XYZ file of C-alpha atoms in Angstrom:
240
model
C 56.825 -11.162 -57.278
C 54.099 -12.002 -59.917
C 52.222 -13.688 -57.515
C 51.824 -10.812 -55.683
C 50.779 -8.745 -58.204
C 48.318 -10.908 -59.369
C 46.708 -10.692 -55.971
C 47.037 -7.180 -55.796
C 44.703 -7.120 -59.011
C 42.034 -9.119 -57.424
C 41.684 -7.045 -54.393
C 41.107 -4.153 -56.442
C 38.557 -5.807 -58.824
C 35.579 -4.074 -59.738
C 33.539 -6.549 -58.058
C 35.408 -6.160 -54.485
C 34.708 -2.357 -54.821
C 30.938 -3.289 -55.646
C 30.862 -5.454 -52.546
C 32.422 -2.788 -50.462
C 30.285 0.039 -51.546
C 27.270 -2.085 -50.771
C 28.337 -2.799 -47.268
C 28.999 0.653 -46.647
C 25.453 1.639 -47.818
C 23.954 -0.938 -45.747
C 25.907 0.435 -42.668
C 24.319 3.866 -43.348
C 20.933 2.639 -43.511
C 20.947 0.292 -40.627
C 19.082 1.430 -37.365
C 21.006 0.363 -34.436
C 19.808 -0.088 -31.035
C 21.245 3.173 -29.853
C 19.520 5.026 -32.357
C 16.051 3.612 -30.916
C 17.378 4.211 -27.482
C 18.019 7.910 -28.437
C 14.525 8.439 -29.986
C 12.929 6.991 -26.856
C 14.937 9.036 -24.594
C 14.169 12.218 -26.576
C 10.414 11.345 -26.519
C 10.847 10.676 -22.666
C 12.520 13.879 -22.222
C 9.779 16.003 -23.810
C 7.106 14.287 -21.998
C 8.770 14.635 -18.440
C 9.439 18.575 -19.187
C 5.640 18.847 -20.771
C 4.572 16.972 -17.388
C 6.568 19.177 -15.191
C 5.250 22.184 -17.139
C 1.339 21.181 -16.840
C 1.426 19.295 -13.176
C 4.139 21.697 -11.718
C 5.182 18.814 -9.503
C 5.828 15.592 -11.285
C 7.680 14.331 -14.422
C 5.284 11.189 -14.732
C 2.193 13.137 -14.876
C 1.106 12.785 -11.678
C 2.333 8.997 -11.283
C 4.998 8.862 -8.429
C 6.553 5.697 -8.161
C 7.855 4.681 -4.534
C 11.480 4.717 -5.794
C 11.063 8.779 -6.479
C 10.070 9.413 -3.053
C 12.798 10.010 -0.591
C 11.357 8.907 2.289
C 10.398 5.553 0.881
C 13.865 5.085 -0.314
C 15.371 6.035 3.090
C 13.386 3.621 4.906
C 14.322 0.785 2.516
C 17.783 1.340 3.006
C 17.662 1.203 6.726
C 15.282 -1.518 6.781
C 12.097 -2.449 8.374
C 11.691 -1.384 12.206
C 10.401 -3.037 15.162
C 8.885 -1.385 17.827
C 6.847 -2.231 20.953
C 3.460 -0.281 21.565
C 5.353 1.676 24.129
C 8.056 2.638 21.670
C 5.486 3.755 18.944
C 3.875 6.271 21.205
C 7.179 8.506 20.961
C 6.355 8.809 16.999
C 3.021 10.893 17.890
C 4.406 14.008 16.194
C 5.134 16.094 19.477
C 9.069 15.451 18.742
C 9.860 17.485 15.723
C 12.633 15.338 15.159
C 11.026 12.235 14.633
C 8.730 10.676 12.048
C 4.837 10.479 12.724
C 3.878 6.728 12.732
C 0.514 5.129 13.216
C -0.258 1.411 13.103
C -3.047 -0.817 11.791
C -3.156 -4.679 12.800
C 0.198 -4.314 13.526
C 1.852 -2.851 10.552
C 3.447 0.701 11.272
C 3.071 3.200 8.546
C 4.572 6.629 8.012
C 2.472 9.530 7.941
C 5.040 12.098 8.126
C 3.592 13.678 4.906
C 0.603 14.633 6.814
C 1.087 16.521 9.823
C -2.080 18.796 9.258
C -3.722 15.523 10.080
C -1.855 13.300 12.377
C 0.471 15.878 14.074
C -0.591 18.010 17.273
C -3.680 19.848 16.722
C -4.604 17.686 13.762
C -8.025 16.036 12.979
C -6.481 12.447 13.620
C -3.723 13.170 15.791
C -5.357 10.523 18.183
C -4.320 7.919 15.932
C -0.507 9.191 16.039
C 1.622 6.646 18.220
C -0.883 4.146 18.424
C -1.906 0.933 16.724
C -5.911 1.871 16.804
C -7.193 -0.863 14.588
C -10.273 -1.224 16.776
C -11.094 2.481 16.278
C -10.892 2.361 12.678
C -13.546 -0.175 12.873
C -16.204 0.893 15.120
C -15.372 4.565 14.610
C -15.385 5.263 18.405
C -12.263 7.264 18.474
C -12.303 8.190 22.219
C -12.315 4.660 23.420
C -11.098 2.216 20.880
C -7.678 3.282 20.532
C -6.363 -0.143 20.577
C -5.078 -3.319 18.517
C -7.614 -5.495 20.368
C -10.425 -6.572 17.721
C -12.065 -9.087 20.225
C -15.848 -8.966 19.778
C -15.954 -6.023 17.556
C -17.873 -8.482 15.147
C -20.978 -7.837 17.171
C -21.296 -4.619 15.217
C -22.295 -6.163 12.034
C -24.427 -8.851 13.754
C -28.179 -8.082 12.887
C -30.116 -7.200 15.773
C -33.261 -9.482 16.417
C -36.855 -7.933 17.252
C -39.839 -9.205 18.367
C -41.506 -12.235 16.588
C -37.959 -12.735 14.282
C -37.380 -16.030 15.451
C -40.991 -17.371 15.478
C -41.324 -20.463 12.968
C -37.591 -21.628 13.455
C -36.423 -24.361 15.003
C -33.580 -24.732 17.536
C -31.270 -26.235 14.972
C -32.271 -23.154 12.620
C -31.615 -20.534 15.107
C -28.400 -21.775 15.727
C -27.369 -22.137 12.081
C -28.421 -18.548 11.459
C -26.464 -17.421 14.345
C -23.385 -19.289 13.117
C -23.868 -17.655 9.667
C -24.303 -14.325 11.330
C -21.327 -14.359 13.224
C -19.261 -16.017 10.336
C -20.219 -13.071 7.976
C -19.854 -10.257 10.638
C -15.963 -11.578 11.049
C -15.458 -11.768 7.350
C -16.624 -8.090 7.455
C -14.165 -7.224 10.178
C -11.318 -8.623 8.150
C -12.442 -6.793 5.153
C -12.598 -3.516 7.091
C -8.879 -4.275 8.516
C -7.695 -4.807 4.981
C -9.207 -1.914 3.603
C -7.438 0.370 6.040
C -4.036 -1.413 5.502
C -4.495 -1.079 1.538
C -5.417 2.623 2.127
C -2.190 3.142 4.035
C 0.060 0.716 2.438
C -0.842 1.974 -1.369
C -1.360 5.597 -0.735
C 1.079 7.995 -2.483
C 1.601 10.003 0.814
C 2.077 7.204 3.152
C 4.284 4.431 3.325
C 4.678 0.865 5.576
C 8.220 1.023 7.640
C 7.966 -1.692 10.109
C 5.978 -3.792 12.386
C 4.963 -3.579 16.064
C 6.782 -6.288 18.301
C 4.639 -7.996 20.927
C 5.233 -10.889 23.403
C 3.713 -13.980 22.925
C 0.189 -14.100 24.395
C -0.379 -10.188 24.761
C -3.923 -10.546 23.494
C -5.229 -12.739 26.124
C -3.445 -10.507 29.156
C -5.821 -7.581 28.037
C -9.239 -7.236 29.432
C -12.177 -8.034 26.982
C -13.686 -4.872 25.717
C -17.603 -4.224 25.591
C -19.017 -2.743 22.143
C -18.654 0.977 22.485
C -22.064 2.675 22.472
C -21.656 4.215 18.959
C -21.113 0.866 17.536
C -23.821 -0.737 19.447
C -26.530 1.694 18.109
C -25.090 1.327 14.739
C -25.990 -2.313 14.329
C -28.121 -3.298 11.343
C -31.693 -4.485 11.993
C -32.564 -7.899 10.484
C -34.322 -7.905 7.727
C -37.557 -9.456 7.116
C -37.726 -12.863 4.844
């Protein structure tokens, strides 16, 4: 019994009470992770409300990440689609129950967000339902609605005028032509990449799949001549 009384006195000693009060004081002054989250959460809500009030459309000051766009999320859940060129033509905007698709270099993009451009009567309706990669490069929208870009590099090769080849050996001429064609092909690649990036990184449009084609499809198509407008747009060779 005396031992229990002794222990009781130790527990209620002034030192123990002082330590306990210190711990309680530290707990009251310590900032927890939850407190930090509450502060940042409040700042975010205030910023979002102000953004919506100013822009009237966005809670992120005009920035719209892909996960906030219902059409993009829907395509993620559905998965990437595969369509043949013939199947792609159904998605040209004439059927209101279907989205509007177009393709660049085999990649299919959903452009339903801009029916005034790609829907019936729109300025670029001729692109809808097609892979018109060639037309994007040449600008010949009537003739070049096709994915076949063979020979299109010709439009970037300088036109030789009388006297341009004077003083050059056969070896030098061959080397210049090879260089011209190599640079022209690079320009074609850059042009295609530009349009793929334009649609792929757009706030309005998004990639939904690919065009499915049989092996050797390109060789089965007749080779096309460079359209008249692209021929006329060829650069003249600069005088060295």
